[in-house]
Short mmCIF file of N, CA and C in Angstrom, two decimals:
data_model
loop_
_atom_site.label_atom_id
_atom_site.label_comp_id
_atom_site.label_asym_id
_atom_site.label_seq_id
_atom_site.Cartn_x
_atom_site.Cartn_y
_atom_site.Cartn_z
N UNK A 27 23.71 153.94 63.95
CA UNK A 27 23.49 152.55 63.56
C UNK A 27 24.71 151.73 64.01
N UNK A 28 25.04 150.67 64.59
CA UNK A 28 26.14 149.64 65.53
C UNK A 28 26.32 149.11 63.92
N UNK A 29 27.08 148.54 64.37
CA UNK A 29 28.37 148.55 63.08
C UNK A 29 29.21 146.87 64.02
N UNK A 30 29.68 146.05 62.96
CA UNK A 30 30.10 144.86 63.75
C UNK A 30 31.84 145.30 63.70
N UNK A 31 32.35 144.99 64.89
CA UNK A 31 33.99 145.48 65.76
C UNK A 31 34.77 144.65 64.30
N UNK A 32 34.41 143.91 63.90
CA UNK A 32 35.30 142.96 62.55
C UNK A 32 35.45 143.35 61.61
N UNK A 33 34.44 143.33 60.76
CA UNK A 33 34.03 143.86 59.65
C UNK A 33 33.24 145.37 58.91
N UNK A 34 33.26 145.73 60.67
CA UNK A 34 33.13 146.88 60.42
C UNK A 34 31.17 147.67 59.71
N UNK A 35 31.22 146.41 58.95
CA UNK A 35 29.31 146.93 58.18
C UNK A 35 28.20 146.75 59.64
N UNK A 36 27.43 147.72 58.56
CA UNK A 36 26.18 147.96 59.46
C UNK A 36 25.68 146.82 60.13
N UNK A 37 25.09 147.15 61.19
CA UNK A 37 23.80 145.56 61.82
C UNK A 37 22.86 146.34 61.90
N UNK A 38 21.32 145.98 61.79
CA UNK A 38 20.30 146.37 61.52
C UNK A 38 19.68 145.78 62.72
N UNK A 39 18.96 146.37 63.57
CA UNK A 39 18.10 145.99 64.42
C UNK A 39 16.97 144.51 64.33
N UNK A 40 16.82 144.59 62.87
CA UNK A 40 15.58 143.87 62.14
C UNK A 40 16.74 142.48 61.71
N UNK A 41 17.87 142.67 61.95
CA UNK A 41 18.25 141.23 61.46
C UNK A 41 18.84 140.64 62.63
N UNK A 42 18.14 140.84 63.94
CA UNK A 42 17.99 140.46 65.29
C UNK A 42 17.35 140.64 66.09
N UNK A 43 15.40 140.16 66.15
CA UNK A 43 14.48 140.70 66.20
C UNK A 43 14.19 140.32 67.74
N UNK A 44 14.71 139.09 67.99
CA UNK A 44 14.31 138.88 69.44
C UNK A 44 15.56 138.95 70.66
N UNK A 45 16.53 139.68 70.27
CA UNK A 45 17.65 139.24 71.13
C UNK A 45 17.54 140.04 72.93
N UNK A 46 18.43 139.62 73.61
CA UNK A 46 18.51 140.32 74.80
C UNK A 46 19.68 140.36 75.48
N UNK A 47 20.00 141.21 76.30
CA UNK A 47 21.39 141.78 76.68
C UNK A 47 21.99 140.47 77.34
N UNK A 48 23.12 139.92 76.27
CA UNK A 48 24.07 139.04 76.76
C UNK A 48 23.78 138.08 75.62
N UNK A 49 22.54 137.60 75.02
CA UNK A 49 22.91 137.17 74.20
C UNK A 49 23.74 137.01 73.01
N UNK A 50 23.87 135.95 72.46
CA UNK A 50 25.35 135.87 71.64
C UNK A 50 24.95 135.33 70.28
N UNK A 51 25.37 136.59 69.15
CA UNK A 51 24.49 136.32 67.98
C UNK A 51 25.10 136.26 66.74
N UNK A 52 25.31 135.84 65.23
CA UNK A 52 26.29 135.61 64.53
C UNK A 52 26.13 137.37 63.56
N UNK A 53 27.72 137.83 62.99
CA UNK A 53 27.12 138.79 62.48
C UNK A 53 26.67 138.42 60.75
N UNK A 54 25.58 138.85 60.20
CA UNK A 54 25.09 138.57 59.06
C UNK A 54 26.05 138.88 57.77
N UNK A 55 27.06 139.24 58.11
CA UNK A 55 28.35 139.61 56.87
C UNK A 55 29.26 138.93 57.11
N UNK A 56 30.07 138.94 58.01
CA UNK A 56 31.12 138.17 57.99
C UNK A 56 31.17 136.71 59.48
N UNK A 57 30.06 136.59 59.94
CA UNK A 57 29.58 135.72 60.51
C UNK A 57 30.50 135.57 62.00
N UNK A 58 31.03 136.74 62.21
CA UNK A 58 31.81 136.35 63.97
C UNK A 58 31.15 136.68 65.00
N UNK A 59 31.47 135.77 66.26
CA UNK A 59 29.86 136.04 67.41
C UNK A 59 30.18 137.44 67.87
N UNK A 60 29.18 138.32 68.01
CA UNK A 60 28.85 139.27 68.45
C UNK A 60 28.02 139.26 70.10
N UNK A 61 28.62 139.55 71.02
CA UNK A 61 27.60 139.90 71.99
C UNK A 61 26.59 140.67 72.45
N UNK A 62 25.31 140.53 72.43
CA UNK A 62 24.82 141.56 72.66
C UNK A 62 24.44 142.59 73.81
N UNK A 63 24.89 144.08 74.05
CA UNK A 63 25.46 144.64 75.10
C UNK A 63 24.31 145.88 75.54
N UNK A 64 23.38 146.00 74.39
CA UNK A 64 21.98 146.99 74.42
C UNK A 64 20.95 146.59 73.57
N UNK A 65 19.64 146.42 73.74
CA UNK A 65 18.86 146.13 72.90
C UNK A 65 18.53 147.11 71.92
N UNK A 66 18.21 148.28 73.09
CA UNK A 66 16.96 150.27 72.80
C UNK A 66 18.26 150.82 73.09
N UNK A 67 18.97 151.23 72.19
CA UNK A 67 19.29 150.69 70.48
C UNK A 67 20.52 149.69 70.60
N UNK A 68 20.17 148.94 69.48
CA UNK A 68 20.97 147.27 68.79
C UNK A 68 22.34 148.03 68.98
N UNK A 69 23.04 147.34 70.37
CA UNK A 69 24.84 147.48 70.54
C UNK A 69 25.31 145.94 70.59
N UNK A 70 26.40 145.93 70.00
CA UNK A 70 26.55 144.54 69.85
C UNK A 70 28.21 144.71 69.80
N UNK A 71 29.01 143.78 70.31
CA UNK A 71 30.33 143.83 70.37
C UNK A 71 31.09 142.56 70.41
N UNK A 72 32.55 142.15 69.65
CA UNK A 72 32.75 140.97 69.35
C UNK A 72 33.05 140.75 70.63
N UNK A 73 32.96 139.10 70.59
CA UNK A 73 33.55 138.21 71.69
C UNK A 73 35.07 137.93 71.80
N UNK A 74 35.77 138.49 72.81
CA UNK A 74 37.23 138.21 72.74
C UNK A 74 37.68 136.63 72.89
N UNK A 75 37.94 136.50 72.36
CA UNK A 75 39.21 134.90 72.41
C UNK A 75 40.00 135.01 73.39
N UNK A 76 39.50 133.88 74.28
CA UNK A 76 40.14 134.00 75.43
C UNK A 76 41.36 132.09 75.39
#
């Protein structure tokens, strides 16, 4: 189960039902953008501050 790089808690597939690779999505706990990097299965990784 992908897990958010911040906060560390679970992300659930189902609480990002339509996304696609590259989209950029908030995480549902501690709300920092996450990118999304795999759909089959939900990988998601923070956005660095550039």
């Amino acid at each position: 189960m992908p897990s958010c790089d911040v906060c560390k808690k679970d992300i659930l597939a189902s609480d990002f039902p339509d996304v696609t690779i590259g989209d950029v999505v908030s995480c549902p706990h501690c709300g920092c953008e996450l990118e999304v990097i795999s759909v089959e299965p939900l990988e998601a990784q923070a956005l660095e501050e550039k």
